[in-house]
Backbone as numpy.savetxt, mean C-alpha at the origin, in Angstrom:
# Nx Ny Nz CAx CAy CAz Cx Cy Cz
17.62 23.02 0.79 16.73 23.16 1.96 15.55 22.21 1.85
14.89 22.18 0.70 13.75 21.27 0.54 14.15 19.83 0.74
15.32 19.45 0.18 15.78 18.07 0.32 16.03 17.75 1.79
16.66 18.68 2.51 16.93 18.48 3.93 15.64 18.32 4.70
14.65 19.16 4.41 13.37 19.09 5.10 12.67 17.77 4.80
12.76 17.32 3.53 12.14 16.04 3.16 12.76 14.92 3.97
14.09 14.93 4.13 14.77 13.89 4.90 14.31 13.93 6.36
14.15 15.10 6.91 13.73 15.22 8.29 12.28 14.77 8.46
11.44 15.13 7.48 10.02 14.84 7.59 9.72 13.35 7.60
10.49 12.56 6.86 10.13 11.16 6.73 10.91 10.24 7.66
11.72 10.81 8.56 12.38 9.95 9.53 11.55 9.82 10.80
10.32 10.29 10.77 9.38 10.05 11.85 8.08 9.50 11.24
7.30 8.81 12.06 6.01 8.33 11.58 5.10 9.54 11.34
4.44 9.54 10.20 3.55 10.65 9.87 2.13 10.14 9.71
1.19 10.97 10.09 -0.22 10.73 9.83 -0.73 11.92 9.04
-1.13 11.69 7.80 -1.63 12.75 6.93 -3.15 12.61 6.86
-3.85 13.64 7.30 -5.31 13.60 7.40 -5.91 14.54 6.36
-6.69 14.00 5.44 -7.37 14.79 4.43 -8.87 14.78 4.70
-9.59 15.71 4.13 -11.01 15.87 4.44 -11.86 14.68 4.03
-11.53 14.06 2.90 -12.36 12.97 2.40 -11.53 11.98 1.59
-12.20 10.92 1.12 -11.52 9.86 0.38 -10.84 10.37 -0.88
-11.51 11.22 -1.64 -10.95 11.70 -2.90 -9.67 12.49 -2.67
-9.65 13.34 -1.65 -8.45 14.11 -1.37 -7.32 13.23 -0.84
-7.68 12.22 -0.05 -6.66 11.29 0.44 -6.05 10.52 -0.73
-6.88 10.11 -1.67 -6.41 9.38 -2.85 -5.49 10.26 -3.69
-5.89 11.52 -3.86 -5.09 12.45 -4.65 -3.74 12.71 -3.99
-3.75 12.89 -2.67 -2.50 13.14 -1.95 -1.56 11.95 -2.12
-2.09 10.74 -1.96 -1.26 9.54 -2.08 -0.68 9.41 -3.49
-1.52 9.65 -4.50 -1.07 9.54 -5.89 0.02 10.56 -6.20
-0.15 11.78 -5.72 0.85 12.81 -5.98 2.15 12.50 -5.24
2.02 11.91 -4.08 3.24 11.54 -3.35 4.01 10.47 -4.13
3.30 9.44 -4.61 3.93 8.39 -5.40 4.56 8.99 -6.66
3.82 9.84 -7.33 4.30 10.49 -8.54 5.60 11.26 -8.27
5.60 12.05 -7.22 6.79 12.84 -6.90 7.97 11.97 -6.54
7.72 10.89 -5.82 8.83 10.01 -5.43 9.47 9.37 -6.66
8.65 8.95 -7.62 9.19 8.35 -8.84 9.99 9.38 -9.63
9.43 10.58 -9.78 10.11 11.63 -10.54 11.43 12.03 -9.87
11.41 12.18 -8.54 12.62 12.56 -7.80 13.71 11.49 -7.93
13.30 10.24 -8.05 14.24 9.12 -8.14 15.00 9.14 -9.47
14.39 9.71 -10.50 14.96 9.77 -11.85 15.31 8.37 -12.37
14.30 7.50 -12.48 14.58 6.13 -12.92 15.04 6.09 -14.38
15.80 5.05 -14.70 16.30 4.88 -16.07 16.56 3.42 -16.34
17.17 3.13 -17.47 17.38 1.76 -17.92 18.18 0.94 -16.91
19.10 1.58 -16.22 19.93 0.88 -15.24 19.57 1.26 -13.81
18.41 1.89 -13.66 18.02 2.38 -12.32 16.50 2.39 -12.23
15.93 1.27 -11.85 14.48 1.13 -11.77 13.98 1.54 -10.39
12.83 2.20 -10.37 12.13 2.48 -9.11 11.26 1.27 -8.80
11.32 0.75 -7.59 10.53 -0.43 -7.22 9.41 -0.03 -6.28
8.20 -0.42 -6.66 6.98 0.03 -5.99 6.15 -1.17 -5.55
5.84 -1.26 -4.26 4.94 -2.29 -3.76 3.52 -1.78 -3.83
2.59 -2.66 -4.25 1.23 -2.20 -4.50 0.18 -3.08 -3.83
-0.94 -2.47 -3.42 -2.05 -3.20 -2.80 -3.23 -3.36 -3.76
-4.21 -4.14 -3.33 -5.48 -4.24 -4.04 -6.60 -3.81 -3.08
-7.84 -4.12 -3.43 -8.97 -3.73 -2.57 -9.60 -2.44 -3.05
-10.60 -1.98 -2.30 -11.35 -0.79 -2.71 -10.61 0.51 -2.39
-9.81 0.52 -1.32 -9.17 1.76 -0.89 -8.25 2.38 -1.93
-7.36 1.62 -2.58 -6.41 2.26 -3.50 -6.97 2.63 -4.87
-8.23 2.31 -5.16 -8.78 2.57 -6.49 -8.69 4.04 -6.88
-9.00 4.94 -5.95 -8.92 6.37 -6.24 -7.50 6.81 -6.54
-6.55 6.24 -5.81 -5.14 6.54 -6.04 -4.71 6.08 -7.42
-5.09 4.86 -7.80 -4.74 4.34 -9.12 -5.35 5.20 -10.23
-6.58 5.63 -10.03 -7.24 6.47 -11.03 -6.45 7.76 -11.26
-5.96 8.36 -10.17 -5.18 9.59 -10.29 -3.83 9.33 -10.96
-3.17 8.22 -10.62 -1.89 7.91 -11.25 -2.05 7.72 -12.75
-3.15 7.10 -13.15 -3.45 6.93 -14.59 -3.60 8.30 -15.25
-4.29 9.22 -14.56 -4.45 10.58 -15.09 -3.09 11.25 -15.29
-2.20 11.11 -14.32 -0.88 11.74 -14.41 -0.09 11.14 -15.57
-0.25 9.82 -15.78 0.44 9.18 -16.90 -0.11 9.70 -18.23
-1.43 9.75 -18.35 -2.04 10.16 -19.62 -1.81 11.63 -19.94
-1.57 12.42 -18.91 -1.28 13.84 -19.13 0.20 14.08 -19.45
0.99 13.00 -19.41 2.41 13.11 -19.73 3.30 13.47 -18.56
2.75 13.50 -17.35 3.53 13.89 -16.17 4.28 12.72 -15.53
3.91 11.49 -15.87 4.47 10.34 -15.17 4.60 9.15 -16.09
5.76 8.51 -16.07 5.99 7.29 -16.84 6.34 6.14 -15.90
5.88 4.96 -16.26 6.20 3.75 -15.49 7.13 2.83 -16.28
7.77 3.39 -17.30 8.64 2.59 -18.16 9.78 1.96 -17.38
10.29 2.70 -16.41 11.41 2.19 -15.60 10.99 1.99 -14.15
9.80 1.43 -13.99 9.27 1.10 -12.66 9.00 -0.40 -12.61
9.40 -1.02 -11.51 9.07 -2.42 -11.25 8.09 -2.46 -10.08
7.04 -3.26 -10.22 6.04 -3.35 -9.16 5.97 -4.76 -8.59
5.65 -4.83 -7.31 5.46 -6.10 -6.61 4.16 -6.00 -5.82
3.20 -6.84 -6.17 1.92 -6.79 -5.47 1.97 -7.55 -4.15
1.12 -7.14 -3.24 1.13 -7.71 -1.90 0.66 -9.15 -1.84
-0.36 -9.51 -2.62 -0.98 -10.81 -2.38 -1.78 -11.30 -3.57
-2.24 -12.53 -3.48 -3.10 -13.13 -4.49 -3.83 -14.32 -3.86
-5.07 -14.52 -4.26 -5.84 -15.67 -3.79 -5.24 -16.97 -4.31
-5.41 -18.02 -3.54 -4.99 -19.36 -3.96 -6.17 -20.07 -4.63
-5.91 -20.64 -5.81 -6.91 -21.46 -6.48 -7.87 -20.72 -7.38
-7.81 -19.41 -7.38 -8.69 -18.63 -8.25 -8.00 -18.47 -9.61
-8.66 -18.82 -10.70 -8.04 -18.67 -12.02 -7.53 -17.25 -12.23
-6.40 -17.13 -12.90 -5.80 -15.81 -13.12 -6.76 -14.85 -13.82
-7.57 -15.38 -14.73 -8.49 -14.53 -15.49 -9.85 -14.36 -14.81
-10.00 -14.88 -13.60 -11.23 -14.67 -12.84 -11.36 -13.17 -12.55
-12.55 -12.60 -12.67 -12.69 -11.14 -12.47 -12.29 -10.66 -11.09
-12.28 -11.57 -10.09 -11.91 -11.15 -8.74 -10.49 -11.55 -8.35
-9.73 -12.13 -9.28 -8.33 -12.40 -8.98 -7.60 -11.06 -8.91
-6.51 -11.03 -8.18 -5.76 -9.78 -8.08 -4.98 -9.49 -9.35
-4.70 -10.52 -10.15 -4.15 -10.28 -11.49 -5.15 -9.44 -12.30
-6.40 -9.88 -12.32 -7.43 -9.14 -13.07 -7.61 -7.74 -12.51
-7.66 -7.64 -11.20 -7.83 -6.34 -10.55 -6.74 -5.36 -11.00
-5.48 -5.79 -10.92 -4.37 -4.89 -11.23 -4.34 -4.49 -12.69
-4.61 -5.46 -13.59 -4.56 -5.13 -15.01 -5.76 -4.27 -15.42
-6.93 -4.58 -14.89 -8.11 -3.82 -15.28 -8.13 -2.41 -14.69
-7.63 -2.28 -13.47 -7.71 -1.00 -12.77 -6.46 -0.13 -12.89
-5.36 -0.72 -13.37 -4.12 0.07 -13.38 -3.19 -0.25 -14.54
-2.64 -1.46 -14.56 -1.53 -1.75 -15.47 -1.84 -1.52 -16.94
-3.03 -1.89 -17.40 -3.32 -1.76 -18.83 -3.51 -0.30 -19.26
-3.57 0.59 -18.29 -3.77 2.01 -18.60 -2.47 2.81 -18.57
-1.36 2.15 -18.23 -0.08 2.86 -18.13 0.96 2.17 -19.00
2.19 2.69 -19.01 3.22 2.19 -19.92 4.20 1.23 -19.25
3.77 0.51 -18.22 4.66 -0.43 -17.55 4.91 -1.65 -18.45
6.14 -2.16 -18.42 6.47 -3.40 -19.11 5.84 -4.54 -18.32
5.00 -5.37 -18.95 4.36 -6.48 -18.22 5.35 -7.37 -17.47
6.58 -7.47 -17.98 7.60 -8.29 -17.31 8.06 -7.67 -16.00
7.75 -6.40 -15.81 8.16 -5.70 -14.58 7.04 -5.61 -13.55
5.87 -6.16 -13.87 4.74 -6.16 -12.94 4.63 -7.55 -12.31
5.06 -7.67 -11.08 5.14 -8.97 -10.43 3.95 -9.21 -9.49
3.24 -10.29 -9.74 2.11 -10.69 -8.90 2.26 -12.17 -8.58
2.05 -12.54 -7.34 2.16 -13.93 -6.92 1.18 -14.81 -7.70
1.60 -16.04 -7.99 0.78 -17.00 -8.72 0.11 -17.95 -7.74
-1.19 -17.73 -7.51 -1.93 -18.57 -6.57 -2.27 -19.94 -7.10
-1.86 -20.22 -8.34 -2.10 -21.54 -8.94 -0.80 -22.28 -9.21
0.29 -21.82 -8.62 1.58 -22.47 -8.82 1.55 -23.90 -8.29
2.29 -24.77 -8.94 2.34 -26.18 -8.52 2.93 -26.30 -7.12
3.92 -25.48 -6.82 4.57 -25.48 -5.51 4.43 -24.08 -4.93
3.47 -23.90 -4.03 3.16 -22.56 -3.53 4.29 -21.97 -2.69
4.96 -22.81 -1.90 6.07 -22.29 -1.09 7.23 -21.85 -1.97
7.49 -22.61 -3.04 8.54 -22.23 -3.98 8.20 -20.91 -4.66
6.91 -20.72 -4.96 6.45 -19.46 -5.55 6.72 -18.30 -4.60
6.46 -18.50 -3.32 6.69 -17.44 -2.32 8.19 -17.14 -2.18
9.00 -18.19 -2.16 10.45 -18.00 -2.04 11.00 -17.25 -3.26
10.47 -17.60 -4.44 10.93 -16.94 -5.67 10.55 -15.46 -5.67
9.40 -15.14 -5.11 8.95 -13.75 -5.04 9.89 -12.93 -4.17
10.27 -13.48 -3.03 11.23 -12.80 -2.15 12.57 -12.59 -2.88
12.97 -13.59 -3.65 14.23 -13.50 -4.39 14.16 -12.41 -5.45
13.01 -12.30 -6.13 12.85 -11.27 -7.16 12.92 -9.87 -6.55
12.34 -9.70 -5.37 12.41 -8.40 -4.69 13.86 -8.06 -4.37
14.58 -9.04 -3.86 15.99 -8.83 -3.51 16.81 -8.49 -4.75
16.56 -9.22 -5.85 17.31 -8.98 -7.09 17.00 -7.61 -7.67
15.80 -7.09 -7.39 15.42 -5.76 -7.87 16.02 -4.65 -7.01
16.70 -5.03 -5.95 17.31 -4.03 -5.07 16.45 -3.64 -3.89
15.38 -4.39 -3.64 14.46 -4.06 -2.56 13.38 -3.09 -3.03
12.40 -2.86 -2.17 11.28 -1.98 -2.50 11.59 -0.55 -2.05
11.47 0.39 -2.98 11.70 1.80 -2.63 10.52 2.36 -1.85
9.30 2.09 -2.32 8.10 2.58 -1.65 7.05 1.47 -1.68
6.63 1.01 -0.53 5.58 -0.01 -0.45 4.29 0.66 -0.02
3.28 0.61 -0.88 1.98 1.17 -0.58 1.07 0.04 -0.12
0.34 0.25 0.96 -0.53 -0.80 1.49 -1.86 -0.25 1.96
-2.80 -1.16 2.11 -4.07 -0.84 2.75 -4.24 -1.80 3.91
-5.29 -1.62 4.68 -5.52 -2.52 5.81 -6.98 -2.95 5.86
-7.21 -4.04 6.58 -8.56 -4.48 6.84 -9.08 -3.87 8.12
-10.38 -3.99 8.38 -10.96 -3.44 9.61 -10.33 -4.03 10.88
-9.74 -5.24 10.75 -9.09 -5.85 11.91 -7.60 -5.52 11.96
-7.17 -4.56 11.15 -5.79 -4.09 11.21 -4.79 -4.95 10.48
-5.25 -5.89 9.65 -4.27 -6.70 8.92 -3.79 -5.95 7.69
-2.51 -6.13 7.37 -1.93 -5.55 6.16 -1.56 -6.70 5.23
-1.85 -6.53 3.92 -1.82 -7.64 2.98 -2.74 -8.71 3.58
-2.33 -9.98 3.57 -3.14 -11.00 4.23 -2.45 -11.49 5.50
-1.74 -10.58 6.18 -1.15 -10.91 7.46 -2.21 -10.70 8.54
-2.98 -11.76 8.74 -4.13 -11.70 9.64 -3.69 -11.54 11.10
-4.62 -11.18 12.00 -4.28 -11.06 13.42 -3.57 -12.32 13.92
-2.48 -12.10 14.62 -1.68 -13.21 15.13 -0.49 -13.55 14.26
-0.39 -12.91 13.10 0.75 -13.18 12.21 2.05 -12.67 12.83
3.13 -13.34 12.52 4.44 -12.91 12.98 4.79 -11.56 12.37
5.37 -10.69 13.16 5.75 -9.37 12.67 7.09 -9.39 11.94
7.72 -10.57 11.85 8.94 -10.71 11.05 8.71 -11.69 9.90
7.43 -11.96 9.59 7.07 -12.95 8.58 7.52 -12.54 7.18
7.72 -13.57 6.33 8.07 -13.35 4.94 6.92 -13.83 4.05
7.09 -13.74 2.74 6.05 -14.15 1.79 5.74 -15.63 1.99
4.42 -15.95 2.10 4.04 -17.32 2.46 2.56 -17.56 2.15
2.14 -18.80 2.39 0.75 -19.21 2.26 0.03 -18.93 3.57
-1.17 -18.31 3.48 -1.93 -17.99 4.69 -3.39 -18.42 4.55
-3.94 -18.94 5.65 -5.37 -19.19 5.74 -6.04 -17.88 6.17
-7.12 -17.52 5.49 -7.76 -16.24 5.77 -8.70 -16.34 6.97
-8.73 -15.28 7.76 -9.63 -15.20 8.91 -11.07 -15.03 8.42
-12.02 -15.45 9.25 -13.42 -15.34 8.87 -13.83 -13.89 8.63
-13.28 -12.96 9.40 -13.59 -11.54 9.19 -13.18 -11.09 7.79
-12.04 -11.58 7.33 -11.56 -11.23 6.00 -12.45 -11.85 4.93
-12.83 -13.10 5.13 -13.70 -13.79 4.18 -15.05 -13.06 4.09
-15.59 -12.67 5.24 -16.86 -11.94 5.25 -16.72 -10.60 4.54
-15.59 -9.90 4.78 -15.38 -8.60 4.15 -15.25 -8.73 2.64
-14.66 -9.85 2.18 -14.44 -10.04 0.74 -15.65 -10.63 0.03
-16.65 -11.06 0.79 -17.83 -11.69 0.17 -18.55 -10.75 -0.78
-18.44 -9.44 -0.53 -19.12 -8.46 -1.40 -18.60 -8.52 -2.83
-17.37 -9.02 -2.99 -16.80 -9.14 -4.34 -17.23 -10.45 -5.02
-17.89 -11.33 -4.28 -18.30 -12.64 -4.81 -19.81 -12.82 -4.68
-20.54 -11.76 -4.99 -22.01 -11.78 -4.96 -22.56 -12.13 -3.58
-21.80 -11.84 -2.54 -22.24 -12.11 -1.18 -22.27 -13.57 -0.82
-21.71 -14.42 -1.68 -21.74 -15.88 -1.48 -20.44 -16.33 -0.82
-20.51 -16.64 0.47 -19.30 -17.04 1.20 -18.63 -18.27 0.61
-19.42 -19.15 0.01 -18.86 -20.37 -0.55 -17.94 -20.11 -1.74
-18.07 -18.92 -2.34 -17.24 -18.58 -3.50 -15.95 -17.86 -3.12
-15.86 -17.42 -1.87 -14.70 -16.65 -1.44 -13.53 -17.58 -1.14
-12.37 -17.36 -1.75 -11.19 -18.19 -1.42 -10.87 -18.10 0.06
-10.40 -19.19 0.62 -10.08 -19.24 2.04 -8.58 -19.21 2.31
-7.78 -19.21 1.22 -6.33 -19.15 1.37 -5.76 -18.15 0.37
-4.60 -17.64 0.70 -3.95 -16.67 -0.18 -2.45 -16.73 -0.01
-1.74 -16.27 -1.01 -0.30 -16.02 -0.89 -0.14 -14.54 -0.56
0.75 -14.25 0.37 0.91 -12.86 0.81 2.35 -12.56 1.18
2.76 -11.34 0.91 4.04 -10.88 1.46 3.90 -10.86 2.98
5.00 -10.97 3.68 4.97 -10.93 5.13 5.12 -9.52 5.67
4.84 -9.36 6.95 5.06 -8.05 7.59 6.52 -7.66 7.45
7.40 -8.64 7.65 8.84 -8.37 7.51 9.22 -7.96 6.10
8.54 -8.51 5.11 8.80 -8.15 3.72 8.51 -6.67 3.50
7.38 -6.21 4.01 7.01 -4.79 3.85 7.92 -3.90 4.70
8.27 -4.37 5.89 9.15 -3.60 6.77 10.52 -3.36 6.14
10.94 -4.24 5.25 12.24 -4.09 4.59 12.25 -2.96 3.57
11.07 -2.48 3.16 11.00 -1.40 2.18 11.64 -0.13 2.74
12.21 0.66 1.86 12.85 1.90 2.32 11.84 2.92 2.82
10.61 2.82 2.31 9.55 3.74 2.73 8.22 3.01 2.60
7.30 3.29 3.52 5.99 2.63 3.53 4.91 3.70 3.61
3.89 3.55 2.77 2.73 4.44 2.83 1.47 3.59 2.95
0.71 3.79 4.02 -0.47 2.97 4.28 -1.73 3.84 4.16
-2.66 3.39 3.32 -3.89 4.12 3.07 -5.01 3.57 3.96
-5.65 4.46 4.73 -6.71 4.04 5.64 -7.85 5.05 5.53
-8.98 4.60 4.96 -10.11 5.52 4.78 -11.41 4.87 5.23
-12.33 5.70 5.69 -13.65 5.22 6.08 -13.77 4.98 7.57
-14.98 5.20 8.09 -15.26 5.03 9.52 -15.05 3.57 9.96
-15.25 2.62 9.04 -15.10 1.20 9.40 -13.65 0.82 9.63
-12.72 1.72 9.30 -11.29 1.47 9.56 -10.79 2.28 10.76
-11.69 3.03 11.40 -11.26 3.97 12.45 -10.61 3.26 13.65
-11.19 2.13 14.08 -10.61 1.45 15.24 -9.25 0.86 14.89
-9.10 0.40 13.65 -7.82 -0.14 13.20 -6.76 0.95 13.17
-7.12 2.16 12.74 -6.16 3.26 12.74 -5.75 3.61 14.16
-6.72 3.61 15.06 -6.41 3.85 16.47 -5.41 2.83 16.99
-5.64 1.56 16.69 -4.74 0.50 17.12 -3.37 0.63 16.45
-3.37 1.16 15.22 -2.14 1.25 14.46 -1.18 2.29 15.02
-1.71 3.40 15.55 -0.81 4.50 15.93 -0.87 4.93 17.39
-1.97 4.61 18.10 -2.08 5.12 19.48 -1.76 4.06 20.53
-1.74 2.82 20.16 -1.34 1.78 21.11 -0.01 1.19 20.66
0.51 0.26 21.44 1.81 -0.31 21.15 1.77 -1.31 20.00
2.95 -1.77 19.61 3.07 -2.78 18.56 2.47 -4.08 19.07
1.59 -4.68 18.25 0.84 -5.86 18.69 0.59 -6.75 17.49
0.99 -8.02 17.58 0.83 -8.93 16.44 -0.64 -9.23 16.15
-1.55 -8.85 17.05 -2.98 -9.02 16.76 -3.51 -7.89 15.87
-2.72 -6.84 15.73 -3.03 -5.72 14.81 -1.76 -5.49 14.02
-1.56 -6.25 12.95 -0.26 -6.30 12.30 0.19 -4.96 11.73
-0.76 -4.08 11.39 -0.38 -2.77 10.87 0.39 -1.96 11.90
0.21 -2.28 13.19 0.90 -1.53 14.24 2.42 -1.68 14.16
2.91 -2.70 13.46 4.35 -2.90 13.34 5.04 -1.71 12.69
4.29 -0.95 11.88 4.91 0.12 11.12 5.17 1.38 11.94
4.78 1.33 13.21 5.25 2.36 14.15 6.77 2.32 14.22
7.35 1.15 14.01 8.79 0.96 14.18 9.58 1.15 12.88
8.87 1.43 11.79 9.56 1.69 10.53 10.00 3.16 10.51
11.24 3.45 10.11 11.72 4.83 10.16 11.05 5.78 9.18
10.38 5.23 8.15 9.75 6.10 7.15 8.37 5.58 6.80
7.44 5.77 7.70 6.06 5.36 7.48 5.16 6.58 7.39
4.28 6.58 6.39 3.26 7.62 6.27 1.90 6.94 6.25
1.05 7.26 7.19 -0.34 6.83 7.18 -1.16 7.94 6.52
-1.88 7.62 5.46 -2.71 8.61 4.77 -4.17 8.22 5.01
-4.95 9.15 5.58 -6.32 8.80 5.94 -7.27 9.96 5.65
-8.56 9.67 5.73 -9.56 10.74 5.64 -10.10 11.01 7.05
-10.93 12.05 7.17 -11.45 12.43 8.48 -12.24 11.29 9.13
-13.01 10.55 8.35 -13.82 9.47 8.91 -12.97 8.43 9.62
-11.76 8.19 9.13 -10.90 7.18 9.73 -10.29 7.62 11.06
-10.44 8.90 11.41 -9.85 9.41 12.65 -10.83 9.40 13.82
-12.02 8.85 13.62 -13.08 8.97 14.64 -12.73 8.36 15.99
-11.84 7.37 16.01 -11.48 6.73 17.27 -10.21 7.32 17.89
-9.58 8.28 17.21 -8.35 8.86 17.73 -8.63 9.93 18.77
-7.67 10.13 19.67 -7.79 11.21 20.64 -7.72 12.56 19.91
-8.42 13.53 20.44 -8.42 14.86 19.82 -7.01 15.41 19.75
-6.23 15.22 20.80 -4.88 15.79 20.80 -3.98 15.08 19.79
-4.25 13.81 19.50 -3.48 13.10 18.47 -3.74 13.71 17.10
-5.03 13.94 16.80 -5.40 14.54 15.52 -4.80 15.94 15.39
-4.90 16.72 16.46 -4.37 18.08 16.42 -2.86 18.08 16.23
-2.19 17.15 16.87 -0.73 17.06 16.76 -0.31 16.81 15.32
-0.92 15.80 14.70 -0.52 15.46 13.34 -0.98 16.50 12.33
-2.12 17.13 12.57 -2.54 18.21 11.67 -1.58 19.39 11.78
-1.06 19.63 12.97 -0.07 20.69 13.14 1.20 20.39 12.36
1.64 19.13 12.40 2.81 18.74 11.61 2.54 18.91 10.12
1.31 18.59 9.70 0.97 18.71 8.28 1.12 20.13 7.78
0.74 21.12 8.59 0.85 22.51 8.16 2.31 22.87 7.89
3.20 22.35 8.73 4.63 22.60 8.52 5.11 21.91 7.25
4.76 20.64 7.11 5.18 19.87 5.93 4.64 20.47 4.64
3.38 20.90 4.67 2.75 21.44 3.46 3.49 22.66 2.92
4.04 23.46 3.81 4.76 24.65 3.39 6.11 24.31 2.77
6.56 23.06 3.01 7.90 22.70 2.56 7.89 21.78 1.36
7.36 20.55 1.55 7.62 19.55 0.51 6.44 18.66 0.14
5.28 18.82 0.74 4.22 17.86 0.48 3.68 17.96 -0.95
3.18 16.85 -1.49 2.79 16.74 -2.90 1.78 17.77 -3.37
0.76 18.06 -2.57 -0.30 18.94 -3.03 0.23 20.35 -3.30
1.39 20.65 -2.68 1.99 21.96 -2.92 3.12 21.89 -3.94
3.97 20.87 -3.82 5.14 20.82 -4.68 4.80 20.66 -6.14
3.72 19.91 -6.46 3.36 19.74 -7.86 2.86 21.06 -8.45
2.08 21.80 -7.63 1.56 23.08 -8.10 2.69 24.07 -8.36
3.75 23.96 -7.53 4.86 24.89 -7.65 5.91 24.42 -8.64
5.70 23.22 -9.17 6.64 22.70 -10.17 7.94 22.22 -9.57
7.95 21.88 -8.27 9.18 21.42 -7.61 9.46 19.97 -7.97
């Protein structure tokens, strides 16, 4: 029965609304944890996980580390593929996404470094690097669960407004809004912020068997509105995931400020049904 309900629950777009950032992070982490455990990964059966960077997923990573250290979760048979990396930033630079992932996540868990894939923004041939990344994903059997975050302008990874919704991993010039948003990580100095990046495409993420997008904070509220209440639009690339059969948007109350009241009530009503059946905050407590 639980398995049947889980199958039914994820064949529609879901919006999971938690009271605050910490609870949203915990819900996302427990969902990832449960999906890995349910998959029963092993030496000949790796779970493949797509991962984001930025401030939003930090709480989720912190919780996943806790689950690993408590003995509830292993990443020994997990392969990860990160969404993006800056071009021209040294790998050991504190703001490179290599540094971000190792400092905030990978070095705290038992993942094999050979199984943690991050694009090389200093590759001699950047297009060849992007093509090789797509090939590695395919050779791994595709992504089981792709976790993403978005920018205030609704971009996912570095698929800026206007990006093709069938795009693949490629070199992208960053929009000024993105550069301004990232300046806080470079002492507020715009001249230090990279202007180009390597990024998976919208199509790359759409190919994943399941997608979970984290959206928190009032500054993301209009993007969430565009993502779920209006139609698919290449100027708001996150809206493409309306068409994915297994998308979960995980947000806090602040991110719902631009949504219609009836939209929030509808999805909260669905949450009550899901919570009684298979959602992480309940299933882990019950030992399911």
